[in-house]
CSV table of C-alpha atoms and ligand atoms in Angstrom, one decimal:
chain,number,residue,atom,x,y,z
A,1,UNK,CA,0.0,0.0,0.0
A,2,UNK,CA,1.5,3.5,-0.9
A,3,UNK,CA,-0.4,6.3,1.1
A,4,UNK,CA,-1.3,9.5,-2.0
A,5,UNK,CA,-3.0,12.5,-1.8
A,6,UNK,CA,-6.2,12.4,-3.6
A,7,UNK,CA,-8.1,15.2,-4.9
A,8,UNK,CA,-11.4,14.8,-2.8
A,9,UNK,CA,-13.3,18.1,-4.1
A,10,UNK,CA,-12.7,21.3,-5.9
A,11,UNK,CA,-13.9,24.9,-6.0
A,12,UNK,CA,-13.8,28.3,-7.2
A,13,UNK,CA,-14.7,32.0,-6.8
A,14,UNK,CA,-14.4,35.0,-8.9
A,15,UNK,CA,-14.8,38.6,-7.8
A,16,UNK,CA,-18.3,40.2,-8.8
A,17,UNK,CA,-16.6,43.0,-10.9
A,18,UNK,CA,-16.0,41.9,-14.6
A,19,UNK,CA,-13.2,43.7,-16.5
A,20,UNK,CA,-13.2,43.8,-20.5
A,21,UNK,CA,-10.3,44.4,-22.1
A,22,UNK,CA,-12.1,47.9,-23.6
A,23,UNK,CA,-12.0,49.1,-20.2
A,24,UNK,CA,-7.9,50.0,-20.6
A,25,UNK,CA,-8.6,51.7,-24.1
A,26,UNK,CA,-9.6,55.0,-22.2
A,27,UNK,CA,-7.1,55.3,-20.3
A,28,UNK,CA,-4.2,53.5,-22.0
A,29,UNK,CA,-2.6,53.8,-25.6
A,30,UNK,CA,-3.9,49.6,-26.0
A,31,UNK,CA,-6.4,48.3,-27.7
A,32,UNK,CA,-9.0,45.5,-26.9
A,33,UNK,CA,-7.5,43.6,-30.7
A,34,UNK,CA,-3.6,43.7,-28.8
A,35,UNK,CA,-4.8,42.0,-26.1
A,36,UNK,CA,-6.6,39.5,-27.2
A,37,UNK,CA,-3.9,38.5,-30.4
A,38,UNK,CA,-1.2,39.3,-27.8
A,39,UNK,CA,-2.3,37.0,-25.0
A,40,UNK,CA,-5.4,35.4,-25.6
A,41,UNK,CA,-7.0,37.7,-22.7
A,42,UNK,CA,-10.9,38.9,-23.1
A,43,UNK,CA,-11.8,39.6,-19.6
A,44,UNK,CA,-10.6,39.2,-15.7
A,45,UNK,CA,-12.3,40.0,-12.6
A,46,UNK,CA,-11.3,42.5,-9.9
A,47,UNK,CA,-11.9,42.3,-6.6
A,48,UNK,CA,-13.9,45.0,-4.5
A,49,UNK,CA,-13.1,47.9,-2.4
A,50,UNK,CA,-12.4,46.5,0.9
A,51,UNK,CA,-12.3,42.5,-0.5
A,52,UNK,CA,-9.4,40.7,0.2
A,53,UNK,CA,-7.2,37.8,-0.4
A,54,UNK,CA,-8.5,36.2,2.4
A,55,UNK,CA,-12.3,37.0,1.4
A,56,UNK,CA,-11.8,35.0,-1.8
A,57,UNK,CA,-9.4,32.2,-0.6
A,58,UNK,CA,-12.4,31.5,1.9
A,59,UNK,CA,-15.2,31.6,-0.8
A,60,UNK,CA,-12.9,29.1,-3.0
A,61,UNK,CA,-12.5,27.0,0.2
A,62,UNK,CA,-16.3,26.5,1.1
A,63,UNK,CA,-17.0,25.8,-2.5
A,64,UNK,CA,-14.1,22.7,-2.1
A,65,UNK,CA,-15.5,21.8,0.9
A,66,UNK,CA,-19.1,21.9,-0.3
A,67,UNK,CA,-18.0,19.6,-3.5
A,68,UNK,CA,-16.2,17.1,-1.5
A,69,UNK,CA,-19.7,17.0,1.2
A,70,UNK,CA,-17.1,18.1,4.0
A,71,UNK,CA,-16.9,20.8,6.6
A,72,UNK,CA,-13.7,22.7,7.9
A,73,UNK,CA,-13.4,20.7,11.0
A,74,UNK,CA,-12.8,17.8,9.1
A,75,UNK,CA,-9.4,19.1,7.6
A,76,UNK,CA,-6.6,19.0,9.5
A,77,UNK,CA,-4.2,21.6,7.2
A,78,UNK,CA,-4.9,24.5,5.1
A,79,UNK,CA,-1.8,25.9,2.8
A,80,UNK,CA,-2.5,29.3,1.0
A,81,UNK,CA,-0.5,29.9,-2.2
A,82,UNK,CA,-0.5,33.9,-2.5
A,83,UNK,CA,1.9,36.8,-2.8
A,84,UNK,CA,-0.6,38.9,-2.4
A,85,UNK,CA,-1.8,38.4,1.3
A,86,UNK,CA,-4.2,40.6,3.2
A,87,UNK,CA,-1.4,41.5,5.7
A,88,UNK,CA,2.2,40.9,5.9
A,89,UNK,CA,1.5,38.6,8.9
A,90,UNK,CA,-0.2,36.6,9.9
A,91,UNK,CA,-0.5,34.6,7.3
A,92,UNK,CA,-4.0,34.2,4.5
A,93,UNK,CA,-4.4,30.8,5.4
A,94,UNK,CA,-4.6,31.6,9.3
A,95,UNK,CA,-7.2,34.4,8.3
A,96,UNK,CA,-9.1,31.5,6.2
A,97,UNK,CA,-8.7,28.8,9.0
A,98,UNK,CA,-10.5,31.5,11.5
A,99,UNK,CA,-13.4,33.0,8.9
A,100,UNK,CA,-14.0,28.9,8.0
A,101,UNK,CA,-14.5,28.3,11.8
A,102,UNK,CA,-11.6,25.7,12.1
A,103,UNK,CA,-10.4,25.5,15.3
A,104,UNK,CA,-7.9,22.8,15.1
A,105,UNK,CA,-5.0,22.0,13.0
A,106,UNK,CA,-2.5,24.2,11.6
A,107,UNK,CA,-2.6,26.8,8.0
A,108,UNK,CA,0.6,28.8,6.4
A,109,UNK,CA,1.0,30.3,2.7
A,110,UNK,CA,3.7,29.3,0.3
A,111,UNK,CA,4.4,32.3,-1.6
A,112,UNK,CA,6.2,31.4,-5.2
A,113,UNK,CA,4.4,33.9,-7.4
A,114,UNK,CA,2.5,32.3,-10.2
A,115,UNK,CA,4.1,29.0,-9.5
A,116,UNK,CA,2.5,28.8,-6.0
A,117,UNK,CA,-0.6,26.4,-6.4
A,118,UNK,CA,2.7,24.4,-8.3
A,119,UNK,CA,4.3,24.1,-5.2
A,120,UNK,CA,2.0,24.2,-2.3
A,121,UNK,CA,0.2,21.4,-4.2
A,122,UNK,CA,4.1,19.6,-3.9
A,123,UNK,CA,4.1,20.9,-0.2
A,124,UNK,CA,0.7,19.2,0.6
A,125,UNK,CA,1.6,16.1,-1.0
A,126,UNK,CA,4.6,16.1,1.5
A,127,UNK,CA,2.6,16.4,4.4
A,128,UNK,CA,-0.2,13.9,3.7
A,129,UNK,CA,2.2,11.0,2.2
A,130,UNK,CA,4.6,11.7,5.4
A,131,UNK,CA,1.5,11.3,7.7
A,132,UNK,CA,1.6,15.0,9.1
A,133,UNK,CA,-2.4,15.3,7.9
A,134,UNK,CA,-5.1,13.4,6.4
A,135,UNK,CA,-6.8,16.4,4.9
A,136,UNK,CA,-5.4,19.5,3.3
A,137,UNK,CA,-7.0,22.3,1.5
A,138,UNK,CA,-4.8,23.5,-1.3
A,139,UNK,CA,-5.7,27.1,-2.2
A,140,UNK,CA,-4.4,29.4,-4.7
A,141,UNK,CA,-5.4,33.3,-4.1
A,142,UNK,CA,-4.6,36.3,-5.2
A,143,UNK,CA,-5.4,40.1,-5.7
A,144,UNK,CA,-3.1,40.8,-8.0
A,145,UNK,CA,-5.2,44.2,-9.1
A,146,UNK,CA,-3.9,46.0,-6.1
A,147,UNK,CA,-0.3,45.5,-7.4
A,148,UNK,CA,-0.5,47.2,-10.5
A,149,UNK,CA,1.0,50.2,-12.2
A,150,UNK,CA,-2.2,51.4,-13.6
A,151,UNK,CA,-0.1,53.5,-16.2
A,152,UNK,CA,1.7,50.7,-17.8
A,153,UNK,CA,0.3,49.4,-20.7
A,154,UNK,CA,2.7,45.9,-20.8
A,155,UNK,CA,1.6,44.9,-17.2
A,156,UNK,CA,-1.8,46.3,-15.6
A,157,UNK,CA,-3.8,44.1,-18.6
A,158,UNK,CA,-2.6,40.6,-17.7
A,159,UNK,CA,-3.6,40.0,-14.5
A,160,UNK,CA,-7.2,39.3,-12.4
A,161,UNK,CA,-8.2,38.5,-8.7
A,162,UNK,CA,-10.0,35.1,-8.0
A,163,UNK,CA,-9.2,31.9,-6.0
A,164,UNK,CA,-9.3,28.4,-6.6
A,165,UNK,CA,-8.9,25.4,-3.7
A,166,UNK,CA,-8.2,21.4,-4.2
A,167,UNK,CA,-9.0,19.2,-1.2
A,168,UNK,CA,-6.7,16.6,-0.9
A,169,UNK,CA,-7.2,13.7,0.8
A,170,UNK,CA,-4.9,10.2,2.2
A,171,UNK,CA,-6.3,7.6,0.4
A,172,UNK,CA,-4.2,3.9,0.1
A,173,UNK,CA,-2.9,3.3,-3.9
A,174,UNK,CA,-1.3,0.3,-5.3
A,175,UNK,CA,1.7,2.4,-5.7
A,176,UNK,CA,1.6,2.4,-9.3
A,177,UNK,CA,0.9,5.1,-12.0
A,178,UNK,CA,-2.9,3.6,-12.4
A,179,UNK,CA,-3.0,5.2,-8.8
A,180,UNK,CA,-5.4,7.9,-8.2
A,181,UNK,CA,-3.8,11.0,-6.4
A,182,UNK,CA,-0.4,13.4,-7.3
A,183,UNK,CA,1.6,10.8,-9.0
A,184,UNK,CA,5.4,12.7,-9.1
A,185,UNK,CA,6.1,16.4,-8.5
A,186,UNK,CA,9.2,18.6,-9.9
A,187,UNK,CA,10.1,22.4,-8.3
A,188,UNK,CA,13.0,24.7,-9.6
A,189,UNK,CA,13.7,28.2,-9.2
A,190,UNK,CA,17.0,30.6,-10.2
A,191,UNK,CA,17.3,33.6,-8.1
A,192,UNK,CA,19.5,35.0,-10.3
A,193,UNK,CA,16.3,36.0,-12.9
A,194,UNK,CA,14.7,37.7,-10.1
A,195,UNK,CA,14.9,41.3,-12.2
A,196,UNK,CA,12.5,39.7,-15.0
A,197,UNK,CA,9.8,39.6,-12.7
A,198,UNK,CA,9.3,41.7,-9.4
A,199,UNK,CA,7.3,43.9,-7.1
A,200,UNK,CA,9.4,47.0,-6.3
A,201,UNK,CA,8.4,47.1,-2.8
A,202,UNK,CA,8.3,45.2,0.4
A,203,UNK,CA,8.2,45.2,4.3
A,204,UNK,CA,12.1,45.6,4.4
A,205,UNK,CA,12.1,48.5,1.7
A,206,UNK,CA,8.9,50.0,3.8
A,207,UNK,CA,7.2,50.4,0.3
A,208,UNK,CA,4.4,48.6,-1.1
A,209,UNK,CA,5.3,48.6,-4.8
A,210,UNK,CA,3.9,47.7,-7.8
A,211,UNK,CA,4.4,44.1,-10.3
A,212,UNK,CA,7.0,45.2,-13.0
A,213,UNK,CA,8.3,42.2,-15.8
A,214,UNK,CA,10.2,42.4,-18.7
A,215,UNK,CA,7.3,40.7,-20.2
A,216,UNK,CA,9.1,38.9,-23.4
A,217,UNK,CA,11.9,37.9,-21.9
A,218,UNK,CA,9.8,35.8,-19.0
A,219,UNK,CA,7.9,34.9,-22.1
A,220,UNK,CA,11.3,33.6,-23.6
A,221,UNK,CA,12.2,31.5,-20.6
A,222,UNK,CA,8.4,30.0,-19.9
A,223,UNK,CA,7.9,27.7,-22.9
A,224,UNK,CA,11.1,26.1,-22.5
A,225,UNK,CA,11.1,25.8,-18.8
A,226,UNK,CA,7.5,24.5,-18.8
A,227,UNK,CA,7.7,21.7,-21.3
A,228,UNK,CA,11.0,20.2,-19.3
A,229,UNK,CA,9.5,20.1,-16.0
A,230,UNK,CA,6.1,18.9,-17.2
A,231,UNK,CA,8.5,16.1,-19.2
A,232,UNK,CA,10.6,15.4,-15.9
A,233,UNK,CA,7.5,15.1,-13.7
A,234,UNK,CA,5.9,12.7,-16.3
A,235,UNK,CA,9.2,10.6,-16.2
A,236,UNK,CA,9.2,10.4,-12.6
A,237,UNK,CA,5.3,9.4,-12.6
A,238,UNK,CA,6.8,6.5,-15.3
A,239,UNK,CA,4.3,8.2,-17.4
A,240,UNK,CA,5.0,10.3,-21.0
A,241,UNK,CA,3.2,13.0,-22.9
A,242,UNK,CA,0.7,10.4,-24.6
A,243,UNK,CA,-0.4,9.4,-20.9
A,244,UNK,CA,-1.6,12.9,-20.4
A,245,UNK,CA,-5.5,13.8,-20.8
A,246,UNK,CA,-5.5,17.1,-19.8
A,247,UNK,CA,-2.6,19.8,-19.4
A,248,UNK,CA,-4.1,22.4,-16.3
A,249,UNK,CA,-1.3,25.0,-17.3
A,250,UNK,CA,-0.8,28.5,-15.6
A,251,UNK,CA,-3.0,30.5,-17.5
A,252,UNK,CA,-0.2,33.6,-18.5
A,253,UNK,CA,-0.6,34.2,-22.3
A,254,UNK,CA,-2.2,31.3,-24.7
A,255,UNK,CA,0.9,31.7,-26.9
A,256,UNK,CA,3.0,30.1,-23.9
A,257,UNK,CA,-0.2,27.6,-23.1
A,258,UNK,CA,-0.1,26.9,-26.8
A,259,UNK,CA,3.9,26.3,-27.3
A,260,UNK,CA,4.1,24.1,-23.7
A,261,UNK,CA,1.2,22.1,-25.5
A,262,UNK,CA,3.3,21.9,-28.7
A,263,UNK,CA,6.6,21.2,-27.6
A,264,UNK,CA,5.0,18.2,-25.2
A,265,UNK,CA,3.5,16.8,-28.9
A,266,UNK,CA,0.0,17.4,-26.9
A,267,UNK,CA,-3.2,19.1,-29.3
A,268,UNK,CA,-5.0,21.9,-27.8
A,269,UNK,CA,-7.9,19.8,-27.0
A,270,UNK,CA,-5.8,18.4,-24.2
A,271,UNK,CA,-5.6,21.9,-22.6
A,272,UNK,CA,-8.1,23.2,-20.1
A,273,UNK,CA,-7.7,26.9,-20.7
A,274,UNK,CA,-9.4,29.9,-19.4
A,275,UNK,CA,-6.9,33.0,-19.8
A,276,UNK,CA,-9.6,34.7,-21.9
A,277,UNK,CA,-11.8,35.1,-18.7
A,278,UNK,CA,-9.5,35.0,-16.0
A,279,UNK,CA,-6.5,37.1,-16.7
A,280,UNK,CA,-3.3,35.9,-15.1
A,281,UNK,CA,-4.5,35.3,-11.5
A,282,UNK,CA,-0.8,34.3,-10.4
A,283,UNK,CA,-1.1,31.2,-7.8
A,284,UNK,CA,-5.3,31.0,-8.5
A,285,UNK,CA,-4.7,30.3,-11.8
A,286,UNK,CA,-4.6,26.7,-11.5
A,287,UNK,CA,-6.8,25.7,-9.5
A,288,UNK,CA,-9.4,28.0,-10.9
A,289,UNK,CA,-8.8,26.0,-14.1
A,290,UNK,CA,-9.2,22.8,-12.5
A,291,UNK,CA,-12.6,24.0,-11.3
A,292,UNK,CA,-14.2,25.4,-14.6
A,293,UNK,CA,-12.3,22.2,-16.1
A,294,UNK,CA,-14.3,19.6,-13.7
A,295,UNK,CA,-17.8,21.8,-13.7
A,296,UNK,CA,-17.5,21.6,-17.5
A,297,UNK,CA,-17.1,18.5,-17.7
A,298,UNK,CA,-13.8,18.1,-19.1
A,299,UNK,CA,-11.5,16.8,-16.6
A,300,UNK,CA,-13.6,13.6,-15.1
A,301,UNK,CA,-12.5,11.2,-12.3
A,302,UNK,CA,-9.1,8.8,-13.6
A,303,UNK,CA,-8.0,11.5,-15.9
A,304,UNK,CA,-4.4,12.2,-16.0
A,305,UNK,CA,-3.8,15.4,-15.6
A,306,UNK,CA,-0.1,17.5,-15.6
A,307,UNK,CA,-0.1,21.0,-14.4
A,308,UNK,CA,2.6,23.5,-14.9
A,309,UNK,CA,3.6,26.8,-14.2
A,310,UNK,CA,6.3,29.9,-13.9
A,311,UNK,CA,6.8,33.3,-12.5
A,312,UNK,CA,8.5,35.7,-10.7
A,313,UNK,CA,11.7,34.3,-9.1
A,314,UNK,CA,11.8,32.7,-11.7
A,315,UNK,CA,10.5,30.0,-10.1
A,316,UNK,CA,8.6,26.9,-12.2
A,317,UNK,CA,7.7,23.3,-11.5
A,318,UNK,CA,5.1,20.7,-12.8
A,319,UNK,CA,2.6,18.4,-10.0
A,320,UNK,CA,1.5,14.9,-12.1
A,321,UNK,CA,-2.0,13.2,-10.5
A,322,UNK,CA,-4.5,11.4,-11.2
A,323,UNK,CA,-7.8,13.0,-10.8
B,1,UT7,O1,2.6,34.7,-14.8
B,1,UT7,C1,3.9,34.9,-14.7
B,1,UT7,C2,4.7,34.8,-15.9
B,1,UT7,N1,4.4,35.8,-16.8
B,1,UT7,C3,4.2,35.5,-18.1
B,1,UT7,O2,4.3,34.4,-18.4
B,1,UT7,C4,4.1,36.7,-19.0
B,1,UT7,C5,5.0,36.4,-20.2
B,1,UT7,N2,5.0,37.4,-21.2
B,1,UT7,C6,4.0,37.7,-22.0
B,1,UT7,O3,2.9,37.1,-21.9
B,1,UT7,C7,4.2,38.6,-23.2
B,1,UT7,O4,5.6,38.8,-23.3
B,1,UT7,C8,3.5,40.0,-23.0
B,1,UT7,C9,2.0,39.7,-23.2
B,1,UT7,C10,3.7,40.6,-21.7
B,1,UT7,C11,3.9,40.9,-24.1
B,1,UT7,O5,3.8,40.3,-25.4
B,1,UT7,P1,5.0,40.3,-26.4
B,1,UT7,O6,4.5,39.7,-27.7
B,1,UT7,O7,6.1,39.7,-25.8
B,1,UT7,O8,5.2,41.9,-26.7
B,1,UT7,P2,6.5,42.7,-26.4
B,1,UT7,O9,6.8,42.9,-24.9
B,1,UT7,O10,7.7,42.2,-27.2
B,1,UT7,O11,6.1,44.1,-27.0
B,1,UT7,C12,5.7,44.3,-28.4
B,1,UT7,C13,5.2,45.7,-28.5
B,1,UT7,C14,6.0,46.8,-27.9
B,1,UT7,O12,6.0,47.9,-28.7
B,1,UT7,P3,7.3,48.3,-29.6
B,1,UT7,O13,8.4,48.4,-28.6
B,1,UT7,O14,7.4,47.1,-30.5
B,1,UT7,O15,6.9,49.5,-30.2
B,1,UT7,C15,5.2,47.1,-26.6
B,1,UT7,O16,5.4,48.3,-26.1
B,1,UT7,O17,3.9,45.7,-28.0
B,1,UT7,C16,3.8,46.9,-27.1
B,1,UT7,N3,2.8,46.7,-26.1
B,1,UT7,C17,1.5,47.0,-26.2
B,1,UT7,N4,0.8,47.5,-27.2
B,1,UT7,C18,-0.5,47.7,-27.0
B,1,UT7,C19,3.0,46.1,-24.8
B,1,UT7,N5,1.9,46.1,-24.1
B,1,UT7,C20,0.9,46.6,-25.0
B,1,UT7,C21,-0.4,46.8,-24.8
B,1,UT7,N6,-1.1,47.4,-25.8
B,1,UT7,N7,-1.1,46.5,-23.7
């Protein structure tokens, strides 16, 4: 018996306020035509006045919870992936673990930019196939509108607010790639691309700061990067490419979700994709895809399913499972 985190439920939430892409065109020398041919982006969703992180980590969370016929008390972990936390401490996921009512077990954030869901997912796997918890709610969350330059064209349109959570749960598996549950993971960063991609602010700098990338060279890095790690993960899993159902990739620009595809000799129908509604929601990204992918139908229950993504850092990895 091998001991794997299994996907028990999933859920979602988007901010009320809905975003088109004509909305810059006032303000901005863009057009609603660069956007979409540049990145695939239609709309995203902003968050309210006074909304926060927390606010939609928590909405994602019940909807998990509500999928998967569980309540908060029977979790025993919560791990937030956000760089955009309601404070600088304590952490989003303590803030969810109170407004959820839990009043046992233990919640912390992993904060690796967009590839946070990426590795929190790896961090949860850790804890539940060591025995450290049974239940974990994996959330990715973000507010990402309250880190922008609104006067710069190349950044302020990619990205969205929303959140996205993935209950995972112990469950026994032969210990074999027919297993249900995250099958092989693969993290990597290099510090020494941390200019690419960046808030120009902090706690130490006593600024708050705003997201600033050198947009085409990140995009230079990402196909690349993202193909080998999907590629290691698979190989780890004793799985390949034609193994793969579904690709749940970070949902940046749908030329990169398009070339990752490509270069893993997968067709676009493989790819759940929802960058034209969502924006770039950083760490949410994922998991937000995984829930429109499962309420659509697509993704279904023994799927295969590689997820991947990159960001500031850079940091990148892959998560295999089984759905
Ligand atoms: O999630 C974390 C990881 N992030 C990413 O994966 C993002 C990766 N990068 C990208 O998605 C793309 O590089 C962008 C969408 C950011 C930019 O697309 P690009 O095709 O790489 O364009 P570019 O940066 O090479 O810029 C081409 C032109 C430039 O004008 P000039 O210098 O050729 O005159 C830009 O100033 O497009 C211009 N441009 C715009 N034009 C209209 C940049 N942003 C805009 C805009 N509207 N919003």
């Amino acid at each position: 018996m091998t001991r794997r985190a299994v996907v028990r439920g999933v859920g979602h939430y988007l901010p009320e306020k809905v975003i088109e892409n004509s909305h810059f065109e006032s303000t901005l020398e863009t057009t609603d035509e660069w956007i979409r041919a540049r990145t695939g982006i239609e709309r995203r969703h902003f968050a309210a006045e006074g909304e926060t992180t927390s606010d939609l980590a928590t909405h994602a969370a019940n909807a998990a919870l509500a999928h998967a016929g569980l309540t908060a008390e029977d979790i025993d972990a919560i791990v937030v992936a956000t760089s955009t936390a309601d404070l600088t401490f304590p952490s989003a996921a303590t803030m969810v673990q109170a407004k959820l009512g839990m009043t046992r077990g233990f919640a912390f954030d992993v904060q690796a930019v967009c590839a946070g869901f990426v590795y929190a997912l790896s961090n949860a796997n850790a804890l539940i196939v060591s025995g450290q918890a049974d239940r974990v709610l994996v959330i990715g969350a973000e507010t990402f509108s309250r880190i922008m330059d609104w006067t710069d064209r190349t950044t302020c349109v990619l990205f969205g607010d929303g959140a996205g959570a993935v209950l995972l749960e112990a469950q026994d598996g032969a210990g074999t790639s027919a297993d249900r549950g995250i099958l092989a993971t693969d993290l990597n960063s290099d510090g020494r691309f941390k200019d690419l991609l960046y808030v120009d602010g902090g706690v130490s700098t006593q600024t708050t700061g705003v997201l600033r990338m050198e947009g085409n060279q990140v995009f230079r890095h990402a196909v690349a990067k993202l193909a080998a790690t999907a590629e290691t993960a698979l190989d780890k899993a004793g799985l390949t490419a034609s193994d793969v159902d579904w690709i749940v990739p970070h949902q940046a620009n749908i030329r990169i979700i398009q070339g990752t595809a490509k270069k893993m000799g997968l067709p676009m129908e493989k790819v759940v994709v929802t960058v034209q509604d969502h924006g770039n929601t950083s760490a949410a990204s994922i998991p937000l895809a995984m829930s429109v992918g499962v309420a659509n139908g697509q993704i279904k229950p023994g799927d295969l399913i590689v997820t991947e993504a990159i960001g500031g850092g850079l940091a990148w990895g892959a998560v295999v499972l089984r759905w």
